[in-house]
């Protein structure tokens, strides 16, 4: 996984690597509004993610997700807040995003297999 200095650097690089859909979190779906696609938790995979904390304001925290879907043949970027401005929804989407972050930061026998 790469390291980026800024959220803009990450999103620009992902765009260059084919993550062209501009995705948004909308309740229980991740949406590509341009193509009128609403993906449930089973419709996509998280390929990468990057966390950023605002240089001037620590409460300005975001996560950039590189998302792909073989079902909809798309790759896109989802930017989501965490910390103070985080979405406190309990949807399956949020659970999948959180599970991916936790499981990919664990090591060895602590890492879940599914």
Tab-separated table of N, CA, C and O in Angstrom:
chain	number	residue	atom	x	y	z
A	1	UNK	N	0.837	-1.163	0.000
A	1	UNK	CA	0.000	0.000	0.000
A	1	UNK	C	0.888	1.234	0.000
A	1	UNK	O	1.895	1.283	0.670
A	2	UNK	N	0.487	2.251	-0.738
A	2	UNK	CA	1.259	3.480	-0.845
A	2	UNK	C	0.989	4.401	0.335
A	2	UNK	O	0.002	4.255	1.044
A	3	UNK	N	1.880	5.358	0.511
A	3	UNK	CA	1.684	6.409	1.508
A	3	UNK	C	1.510	7.726	0.768
A	3	UNK	O	2.273	8.025	-0.152
A	4	UNK	N	0.534	8.501	1.184
A	4	UNK	CA	0.260	9.792	0.556
A	4	UNK	C	0.319	10.881	1.607
A	4	UNK	O	-0.085	10.674	2.748
A	5	UNK	N	0.779	12.046	1.200
A	5	UNK	CA	0.844	13.193	2.108
A	5	UNK	C	-0.543	13.796	2.330
A	5	UNK	O	-0.852	14.238	3.426
A	6	UNK	N	-1.363	13.843	1.267
A	6	UNK	CA	-2.666	14.501	1.375
A	6	UNK	C	-3.763	13.642	0.761
A	6	UNK	O	-3.502	12.753	-0.059
A	7	UNK	N	-4.985	13.964	1.137
A	7	UNK	CA	-6.157	13.307	0.564
A	7	UNK	C	-6.208	13.538	-0.948
A	7	UNK	O	-6.529	12.628	-1.704
A	8	UNK	N	-5.866	14.719	-1.391
A	8	UNK	CA	-5.863	15.037	-2.829
A	8	UNK	C	-4.853	14.177	-3.570
A	8	UNK	O	-5.145	13.666	-4.658
A	9	UNK	N	-3.672	13.976	-2.996
A	9	UNK	CA	-2.666	13.116	-3.623
A	9	UNK	C	-3.203	11.693	-3.799
A	9	UNK	O	-3.020	11.076	-4.842
A	10	UNK	N	-3.858	11.186	-2.770
A	10	UNK	CA	-4.407	9.827	-2.826
A	10	UNK	C	-5.484	9.715	-3.895
A	10	UNK	O	-5.465	8.796	-4.724
A	11	UNK	N	-6.431	10.643	-3.894
A	11	UNK	CA	-7.523	10.552	-4.866
A	11	UNK	C	-7.011	10.743	-6.294
A	11	UNK	O	-7.477	10.063	-7.208
A	12	UNK	N	-6.043	11.628	-6.491
A	12	UNK	CA	-5.482	11.812	-7.837
A	12	UNK	C	-4.777	10.557	-8.332
A	12	UNK	O	-4.908	10.172	-9.495
A	13	UNK	N	-4.014	9.898	-7.445
A	13	UNK	CA	-3.329	8.677	-7.850
A	13	UNK	C	-4.323	7.553	-8.139
A	13	UNK	O	-4.162	6.808	-9.113
A	14	UNK	N	-5.342	7.427	-7.304
A	14	UNK	CA	-6.368	6.399	-7.552
A	14	UNK	C	-7.072	6.655	-8.882
A	14	UNK	O	-7.342	5.711	-9.636
A	15	UNK	N	-7.343	7.901	-9.192
A	15	UNK	CA	-7.955	8.254	-10.479
A	15	UNK	C	-7.063	7.800	-11.637
A	15	UNK	O	-7.538	7.184	-12.593
A	16	UNK	N	-5.766	8.055	-11.529
A	16	UNK	CA	-4.817	7.628	-12.560
A	16	UNK	C	-4.784	6.111	-12.706
A	16	UNK	O	-4.510	5.582	-13.774
A	17	UNK	N	-5.069	5.394	-11.610
A	17	UNK	CA	-5.054	3.933	-11.631
A	17	UNK	C	-6.418	3.330	-11.956
A	17	UNK	O	-6.631	2.137	-11.779
A	18	UNK	N	-7.350	4.152	-12.434
A	18	UNK	CA	-8.618	3.635	-12.938
A	18	UNK	C	-9.795	3.702	-11.993
A	18	UNK	O	-10.887	3.245	-12.324
A	19	UNK	N	-9.617	4.278	-10.810
A	19	UNK	CA	-10.728	4.434	-9.865
A	19	UNK	C	-11.449	5.743	-10.198
A	19	UNK	O	-11.235	6.769	-9.563
A	20	UNK	N	-12.269	5.698	-11.230
A	20	UNK	CA	-12.836	6.914	-11.801
A	20	UNK	C	-14.226	7.271	-11.299
A	20	UNK	O	-14.640	8.422	-11.408
A	21	UNK	N	-14.958	6.329	-10.735
A	21	UNK	CA	-16.306	6.635	-10.247
A	21	UNK	C	-16.215	7.453	-8.960
A	21	UNK	O	-15.409	7.164	-8.084
A	22	UNK	N	-17.044	8.474	-8.871
A	22	UNK	CA	-17.128	9.314	-7.672
A	22	UNK	C	-18.240	8.753	-6.802
A	22	UNK	O	-19.413	8.965	-7.078
A	23	UNK	N	-17.874	8.017	-5.777
A	23	UNK	CA	-18.850	7.290	-4.958
A	23	UNK	C	-19.225	8.073	-3.714
A	23	UNK	O	-18.427	8.850	-3.195
A	24	UNK	N	-20.446	7.828	-3.243
A	24	UNK	CA	-20.907	8.469	-2.017
A	24	UNK	C	-21.642	7.452	-1.155
A	24	UNK	O	-22.255	6.514	-1.659
A	25	UNK	N	-21.555	7.659	0.145
A	25	UNK	CA	-22.240	6.800	1.099
A	25	UNK	C	-23.621	7.388	1.337
A	25	UNK	O	-23.762	8.547	1.692
A	26	UNK	N	-24.648	6.574	1.101
A	26	UNK	CA	-26.023	7.057	1.234
A	26	UNK	C	-26.837	6.017	1.991
A	26	UNK	O	-27.419	5.113	1.392
A	27	UNK	N	-26.814	6.106	3.316
A	27	UNK	CA	-27.562	5.152	4.125
A	27	UNK	C	-26.976	3.757	4.028
A	27	UNK	O	-25.844	3.529	4.407
A	28	UNK	N	-27.736	2.831	3.477
A	28	UNK	CA	-27.308	1.440	3.368
A	28	UNK	C	-26.710	1.092	2.009
A	28	UNK	O	-26.597	-0.076	1.675
A	29	UNK	N	-26.342	2.099	1.229
A	29	UNK	CA	-25.733	1.837	-0.075
A	29	UNK	C	-24.557	2.776	-0.322
A	29	UNK	O	-24.461	3.844	0.283
A	30	UNK	N	-23.679	2.342	-1.208
A	30	UNK	CA	-22.655	3.216	-1.771
A	30	UNK	C	-23.102	3.474	-3.196
A	30	UNK	O	-23.368	2.535	-3.955
A	31	UNK	N	-23.207	4.750	-3.549
A	31	UNK	CA	-23.826	5.130	-4.813
A	31	UNK	C	-22.842	5.753	-5.792
A	31	UNK	O	-21.958	6.513	-5.403
A	32	UNK	N	-23.045	5.412	-7.064
A	32	UNK	CA	-22.438	6.131	-8.173
A	32	UNK	C	-23.600	6.874	-8.815
A	32	UNK	O	-24.352	6.317	-9.611
A	33	UNK	N	-23.797	8.110	-8.430
A	33	UNK	CA	-24.958	8.877	-8.879
A	33	UNK	C	-24.932	9.134	-10.378
A	33	UNK	O	-25.983	9.186	-11.013
A	34	UNK	N	-23.741	9.249	-10.954
A	34	UNK	CA	-23.621	9.495	-12.391
A	34	UNK	C	-24.194	8.332	-13.208
A	34	UNK	O	-24.825	8.536	-14.234
A	35	UNK	N	-23.991	7.109	-12.723
A	35	UNK	CA	-24.484	5.922	-13.436
A	35	UNK	C	-25.753	5.353	-12.813
A	35	UNK	O	-26.223	4.305	-13.223
A	36	UNK	N	-26.292	6.039	-11.800
A	36	UNK	CA	-27.501	5.609	-11.097
A	36	UNK	C	-27.362	4.177	-10.562
A	36	UNK	O	-28.216	3.327	-10.777
A	37	UNK	N	-26.242	3.938	-9.858
A	37	UNK	CA	-25.956	2.623	-9.274
A	37	UNK	C	-25.961	2.762	-7.755
A	37	UNK	O	-25.351	3.677	-7.206
A	38	UNK	N	-26.667	1.850	-7.085
A	38	UNK	CA	-26.677	1.778	-5.631
A	38	UNK	C	-26.157	0.391	-5.249
A	38	UNK	O	-26.806	-0.608	-5.541
A	39	UNK	N	-25.007	0.354	-4.592
A	39	UNK	CA	-24.392	-0.918	-4.221
A	39	UNK	C	-24.624	-1.224	-2.749
A	39	UNK	O	-24.400	-0.372	-1.893
A	40	UNK	N	-25.045	-2.440	-2.470
A	40	UNK	CA	-25.142	-2.907	-1.094
A	40	UNK	C	-23.781	-3.462	-0.681
A	40	UNK	O	-22.860	-3.562	-1.500
A	41	UNK	N	-23.659	-3.872	0.558
A	41	UNK	CA	-22.385	-4.372	1.079
A	41	UNK	C	-21.864	-5.580	0.301
A	41	UNK	O	-20.654	-5.795	0.223
A	42	UNK	N	-22.743	-6.368	-0.295
A	42	UNK	CA	-22.321	-7.552	-1.047
A	42	UNK	C	-21.878	-7.232	-2.467
A	42	UNK	O	-21.348	-8.100	-3.156
A	43	UNK	N	-22.089	-5.995	-2.922
A	43	UNK	CA	-21.841	-5.633	-4.319
A	43	UNK	C	-20.463	-5.061	-4.596
A	43	UNK	O	-20.135	-4.777	-5.744
A	44	UNK	N	-19.632	-4.852	-3.575
A	44	UNK	CA	-18.344	-4.205	-3.802
A	44	UNK	C	-17.267	-4.794	-2.904
A	44	UNK	O	-17.557	-5.477	-1.931
A	45	UNK	N	-16.028	-4.491	-3.267
A	45	UNK	CA	-14.861	-4.855	-2.466
A	45	UNK	C	-14.070	-3.590	-2.176
A	45	UNK	O	-14.064	-2.656	-2.975
A	46	UNK	N	-13.396	-3.570	-1.051
A	46	UNK	CA	-12.498	-2.471	-0.708
A	46	UNK	C	-11.092	-2.930	-1.076
A	46	UNK	O	-10.576	-3.879	-0.501
A	47	UNK	N	-10.501	-2.257	-2.044
A	47	UNK	CA	-9.169	-2.644	-2.515
A	47	UNK	C	-8.055	-2.013	-1.675
A	47	UNK	O	-7.020	-2.639	-1.438
A	48	UNK	N	-8.260	-0.773	-1.255
A	48	UNK	CA	-7.274	-0.040	-0.468
A	48	UNK	C	-8.007	1.013	0.349
A	48	UNK	O	-9.127	1.368	0.017
A	49	UNK	N	-7.344	1.525	1.384
A	49	UNK	CA	-7.868	2.688	2.091
A	49	UNK	C	-6.716	3.485	2.673
A	49	UNK	O	-5.635	2.949	2.930
A	50	UNK	N	-6.956	4.786	2.847
A	50	UNK	CA	-5.945	5.692	3.381
A	50	UNK	C	-6.614	6.655	4.346
A	50	UNK	O	-7.657	7.230	4.021
A	51	UNK	N	-6.021	6.815	5.530
A	51	UNK	CA	-6.563	7.723	6.544
A	51	UNK	C	-5.774	9.023	6.550
A	51	UNK	O	-4.553	9.008	6.433
A	52	UNK	N	-6.506	10.126	6.734
A	52	UNK	CA	-5.870	11.442	6.768
A	52	UNK	C	-6.420	12.250	7.924
A	52	UNK	O	-7.599	12.193	8.235
A	53	UNK	N	-5.534	13.011	8.554
A	53	UNK	CA	-5.922	13.941	9.613
A	53	UNK	C	-5.527	15.325	9.153
A	53	UNK	O	-4.416	15.525	8.655
A	54	UNK	N	-6.434	16.268	9.283
A	54	UNK	CA	-6.166	17.633	8.845
A	54	UNK	C	-4.962	18.227	9.547
A	54	UNK	O	-4.835	18.116	10.761
A	55	UNK	N	-4.085	18.868	8.778
A	55	UNK	CA	-2.860	19.447	9.340
A	55	UNK	C	-3.165	20.572	10.327
A	55	UNK	O	-2.520	20.700	11.358
A	56	UNK	N	-4.172	21.383	10.015
A	56	UNK	CA	-4.474	22.512	10.890
A	56	UNK	C	-5.595	22.208	11.879
A	56	UNK	O	-5.781	22.922	12.844
A	57	UNK	N	-6.352	21.135	11.619
A	57	UNK	CA	-7.477	20.819	12.491
A	57	UNK	C	-7.582	19.301	12.649
A	57	UNK	O	-8.058	18.618	11.748
A	58	UNK	N	-7.156	18.748	13.782
A	58	UNK	CA	-7.194	17.297	13.981
A	58	UNK	C	-8.584	16.688	13.871
A	58	UNK	O	-8.717	15.502	13.626
A	59	UNK	N	-9.649	17.504	14.030
A	59	UNK	CA	-10.992	16.949	13.890
A	59	UNK	C	-11.392	16.803	12.425
A	59	UNK	O	-12.435	16.256	12.116
A	60	UNK	N	-10.570	17.306	11.512
A	60	UNK	CA	-10.821	17.195	10.079
A	60	UNK	C	-10.176	15.896	9.583
A	60	UNK	O	-9.106	15.900	9.000
A	61	UNK	N	-10.843	14.773	9.858
A	61	UNK	CA	-10.279	13.470	9.564
A	61	UNK	C	-11.118	12.761	8.504
A	61	UNK	O	-12.350	12.756	8.592
A	62	UNK	N	-10.445	12.152	7.522
A	62	UNK	CA	-11.143	11.460	6.444
A	62	UNK	C	-10.436	10.161	6.101
A	62	UNK	O	-9.252	10.001	6.358
A	63	UNK	N	-11.199	9.275	5.493
A	63	UNK	CA	-10.664	8.030	4.958
A	63	UNK	C	-11.029	7.977	3.486
A	63	UNK	O	-12.179	8.240	3.113
A	64	UNK	N	-10.044	7.651	2.651
A	64	UNK	CA	-10.271	7.467	1.224
A	64	UNK	C	-10.263	5.968	0.955
A	64	UNK	O	-9.295	5.288	1.289
A	65	UNK	N	-11.344	5.474	0.372
A	65	UNK	CA	-11.458	4.060	0.020
A	65	UNK	C	-11.363	3.901	-1.492
A	65	UNK	O	-12.022	4.627	-2.234
A	66	UNK	N	-10.565	2.938	-1.937
A	66	UNK	CA	-10.555	2.509	-3.333
A	66	UNK	C	-11.506	1.318	-3.401
A	66	UNK	O	-11.264	0.282	-2.777
A	67	UNK	N	-12.612	1.479	-4.121
A	67	UNK	CA	-13.692	0.498	-4.143
A	67	UNK	C	-13.839	-0.063	-5.554
A	67	UNK	O	-13.770	0.680	-6.542
A	68	UNK	N	-14.052	-1.377	-5.646
A	68	UNK	CA	-14.316	-1.974	-6.961
A	68	UNK	C	-15.543	-2.879	-6.870
A	68	UNK	O	-15.871	-3.401	-5.804
A	69	UNK	N	-16.209	-3.023	-8.004
A	69	UNK	CA	-17.380	-3.890	-8.076
A	69	UNK	C	-17.357	-4.647	-9.400
A	69	UNK	O	-17.451	-4.035	-10.466
A	70	UNK	N	-17.214	-5.962	-9.324
A	70	UNK	CA	-17.283	-6.761	-10.541
A	70	UNK	C	-18.725	-6.832	-11.038
A	70	UNK	O	-18.969	-6.903	-12.237
A	71	UNK	N	-19.680	-6.772	-10.134
A	71	UNK	CA	-21.097	-6.812	-10.512
A	71	UNK	C	-21.452	-5.637	-11.410
A	71	UNK	O	-22.178	-5.788	-12.387
A	72	UNK	N	-20.953	-4.453	-11.088
A	72	UNK	CA	-21.273	-3.249	-11.864
A	72	UNK	C	-20.117	-2.801	-12.753
A	72	UNK	O	-20.216	-1.759	-13.403
A	73	UNK	N	-19.044	-3.574	-12.779
A	73	UNK	CA	-17.887	-3.268	-13.614
A	73	UNK	C	-17.414	-1.836	-13.396
A	73	UNK	O	-17.314	-1.052	-14.338
A	74	UNK	N	-17.135	-1.502	-12.133
A	74	UNK	CA	-16.666	-0.154	-11.847
A	74	UNK	C	-15.600	-0.160	-10.775
A	74	UNK	O	-15.486	-1.096	-9.990
A	75	UNK	N	-14.797	0.889	-10.808
A	75	UNK	CA	-13.813	1.168	-9.774
A	75	UNK	C	-13.982	2.630	-9.422
A	75	UNK	O	-14.095	3.476	-10.304
A	76	UNK	N	-14.019	2.917	-8.121
A	76	UNK	CA	-14.243	4.301	-7.736
A	76	UNK	C	-13.644	4.641	-6.396
A	76	UNK	O	-13.061	3.795	-5.705
A	77	UNK	N	-13.804	5.906	-6.036
A	77	UNK	CA	-13.262	6.452	-4.802
A	77	UNK	C	-14.410	6.897	-3.913
A	77	UNK	O	-15.333	7.582	-4.359
A	78	UNK	N	-14.336	6.491	-2.654
A	78	UNK	CA	-15.284	6.918	-1.633
A	78	UNK	C	-14.495	7.639	-0.553
A	78	UNK	O	-13.528	7.092	-0.016
A	79	UNK	N	-14.870	8.876	-0.254
A	79	UNK	CA	-14.240	9.630	0.829
A	79	UNK	C	-15.262	9.727	1.950
A	79	UNK	O	-16.404	10.129	1.741
A	80	UNK	N	-14.847	9.329	3.147
A	80	UNK	CA	-15.753	9.306	4.283
A	80	UNK	C	-15.045	9.902	5.502
A	80	UNK	O	-13.854	9.678	5.702
A	81	UNK	N	-15.775	10.646	6.301
A	81	UNK	CA	-15.217	11.237	7.519
A	81	UNK	C	-15.116	10.183	8.611
A	81	UNK	O	-15.835	9.190	8.602
A	82	UNK	N	-14.219	10.395	9.547
A	82	UNK	CA	-14.180	9.591	10.767
A	82	UNK	C	-13.865	10.524	11.918
A	82	UNK	O	-13.543	11.689	11.723
A	83	UNK	N	-14.009	10.040	13.112
A	83	UNK	CA	-13.778	10.884	14.276
A	83	UNK	C	-14.981	11.766	14.552
A	83	UNK	O	-16.124	11.319	14.519
A	84	UNK	N	-14.748	13.046	14.776
A	84	UNK	CA	-15.785	13.990	15.166
A	84	UNK	C	-16.942	14.036	14.179
A	84	UNK	O	-18.101	14.104	14.568
A	85	UNK	N	-16.646	14.012	12.875
A	85	UNK	CA	-17.687	14.173	11.864
A	85	UNK	C	-18.128	12.861	11.240
A	85	UNK	O	-18.766	12.834	10.202
A	86	UNK	N	-17.807	11.764	11.852
A	86	UNK	CA	-18.127	10.443	11.296
A	86	UNK	C	-19.624	10.205	11.264
A	86	UNK	O	-20.377	10.679	12.105
A	87	UNK	N	-20.011	9.417	10.293
A	87	UNK	CA	-21.388	8.950	10.176
A	87	UNK	C	-21.576	7.883	11.244
A	87	UNK	O	-20.852	6.916	11.278
A	88	UNK	N	-22.566	8.050	12.138
A	88	UNK	CA	-22.763	7.052	13.182
A	88	UNK	C	-23.849	6.053	12.826
A	88	UNK	O	-24.479	5.468	13.678
A	89	UNK	N	-24.035	5.826	11.549
A	89	UNK	CA	-24.983	4.830	11.074
A	89	UNK	C	-24.501	3.441	11.468
A	89	UNK	O	-23.311	3.202	11.627
A	90	UNK	N	-25.422	2.506	11.594
A	90	UNK	CA	-25.062	1.130	11.916
A	90	UNK	C	-25.344	0.210	10.737
A	90	UNK	O	-25.612	-0.961	10.904
A	91	UNK	N	-25.283	0.748	9.546
A	91	UNK	CA	-25.609	-0.026	8.350
A	91	UNK	C	-24.564	-1.097	8.061
A	91	UNK	O	-23.445	-1.071	8.568
A	92	UNK	N	-24.932	-2.036	7.205
A	92	UNK	CA	-24.014	-3.085	6.766
A	92	UNK	C	-22.823	-2.489	6.028
A	92	UNK	O	-21.713	-3.012	6.107
A	93	UNK	N	-23.041	-1.388	5.324
A	93	UNK	CA	-21.947	-0.717	4.614
A	93	UNK	C	-20.904	-0.248	5.617
A	93	UNK	O	-19.712	-0.507	5.465
A	94	UNK	N	-21.341	0.453	6.649
A	94	UNK	CA	-20.403	0.932	7.665
A	94	UNK	C	-19.673	-0.226	8.333
A	94	UNK	O	-18.484	-0.143	8.613
A	95	UNK	N	-20.387	-1.296	8.586
A	95	UNK	CA	-19.768	-2.471	9.206
A	95	UNK	C	-18.683	-3.041	8.298
A	95	UNK	O	-17.603	-3.405	8.764
A	96	UNK	N	-18.940	-3.106	7.007
A	96	UNK	CA	-17.951	-3.644	6.066
A	96	UNK	C	-16.734	-2.719	5.993
A	96	UNK	O	-15.601	-3.191	6.001
A	97	UNK	N	-16.958	-1.415	5.924
A	97	UNK	CA	-15.848	-0.473	5.868
A	97	UNK	C	-14.996	-0.575	7.122
A	97	UNK	O	-13.776	-0.635	7.054
A	98	UNK	N	-15.623	-0.626	8.279
A	98	UNK	CA	-14.892	-0.723	9.540
A	98	UNK	C	-14.153	-2.057	9.653
A	98	UNK	O	-12.991	-2.103	10.051
A	99	UNK	N	-14.810	-3.153	9.292
A	99	UNK	CA	-14.186	-4.479	9.365
A	99	UNK	C	-12.940	-4.525	8.488
A	99	UNK	O	-11.908	-5.054	8.891
A	100	UNK	N	-13.011	-3.959	7.299
A	100	UNK	CA	-11.861	-3.970	6.399
A	100	UNK	C	-10.693	-3.230	7.030
A	100	UNK	O	-9.569	-3.713	7.034
A	101	UNK	N	-10.958	-2.041	7.591
A	101	UNK	CA	-9.875	-1.260	8.201
A	101	UNK	C	-9.248	-2.005	9.363
A	101	UNK	O	-8.033	-2.067	9.484
A	102	UNK	N	-10.063	-2.581	10.217
A	102	UNK	CA	-9.542	-3.286	11.386
A	102	UNK	C	-8.774	-4.528	10.971
A	102	UNK	O	-7.641	-4.743	11.385
A	103	UNK	N	-9.348	-5.356	10.122
A	103	UNK	CA	-8.712	-6.625	9.777
A	103	UNK	C	-7.421	-6.446	8.996
A	103	UNK	O	-6.511	-7.244	9.133
A	104	UNK	N	-7.310	-5.392	8.200
A	104	UNK	CA	-6.089	-5.184	7.434
A	104	UNK	C	-4.997	-4.487	8.221
A	104	UNK	O	-3.891	-4.334	7.735
A	105	UNK	N	-5.294	-4.069	9.434
A	105	UNK	CA	-4.276	-3.478	10.287
A	105	UNK	C	-3.825	-4.418	11.390
A	105	UNK	O	-2.952	-4.078	12.170
A	106	UNK	N	-4.413	-5.605	11.451
A	106	UNK	CA	-3.985	-6.610	12.417
A	106	UNK	C	-2.888	-7.464	11.799
A	106	UNK	O	-2.740	-7.530	10.590
A	107	UNK	N	-2.152	-8.146	12.625
A	107	UNK	CA	-1.035	-8.945	12.141
A	107	UNK	C	-1.169	-10.394	12.576
A	107	UNK	O	-1.740	-10.691	13.617
A	108	UNK	N	-0.641	-11.282	11.778
A	108	UNK	CA	-0.541	-12.694	12.125
A	108	UNK	C	-1.860	-13.337	12.494
A	108	UNK	O	-2.852	-13.184	11.809
A	109	UNK	N	-1.841	-14.057	13.604
A	109	UNK	CA	-3.011	-14.850	14.007
A	109	UNK	C	-4.172	-13.978	14.446
A	109	UNK	O	-5.299	-14.446	14.570
A	110	UNK	N	-3.956	-12.678	14.680
A	110	UNK	CA	-5.041	-11.779	15.058
A	110	UNK	C	-5.937	-11.418	13.880
A	110	UNK	O	-7.058	-10.987	14.058
A	111	UNK	N	-5.414	-11.580	12.660
A	111	UNK	CA	-6.158	-11.155	11.472
A	111	UNK	C	-7.253	-12.171	11.137
A	111	UNK	O	-7.000	-13.346	11.014
A	112	UNK	N	-8.521	-11.701	10.966
A	112	UNK	CA	-9.596	-12.607	10.585
A	112	UNK	C	-9.359	-13.194	9.192
A	112	UNK	O	-8.742	-12.543	8.354
A	113	UNK	N	-9.830	-14.394	8.957
A	113	UNK	CA	-9.648	-15.032	7.651
A	113	UNK	C	-10.827	-14.798	6.733
A	113	UNK	O	-10.745	-15.095	5.553
A	114	UNK	N	-11.956	-14.341	7.234
A	114	UNK	CA	-13.125	-14.106	6.380
A	114	UNK	C	-13.710	-12.755	6.642
A	114	UNK	O	-13.519	-12.130	7.606
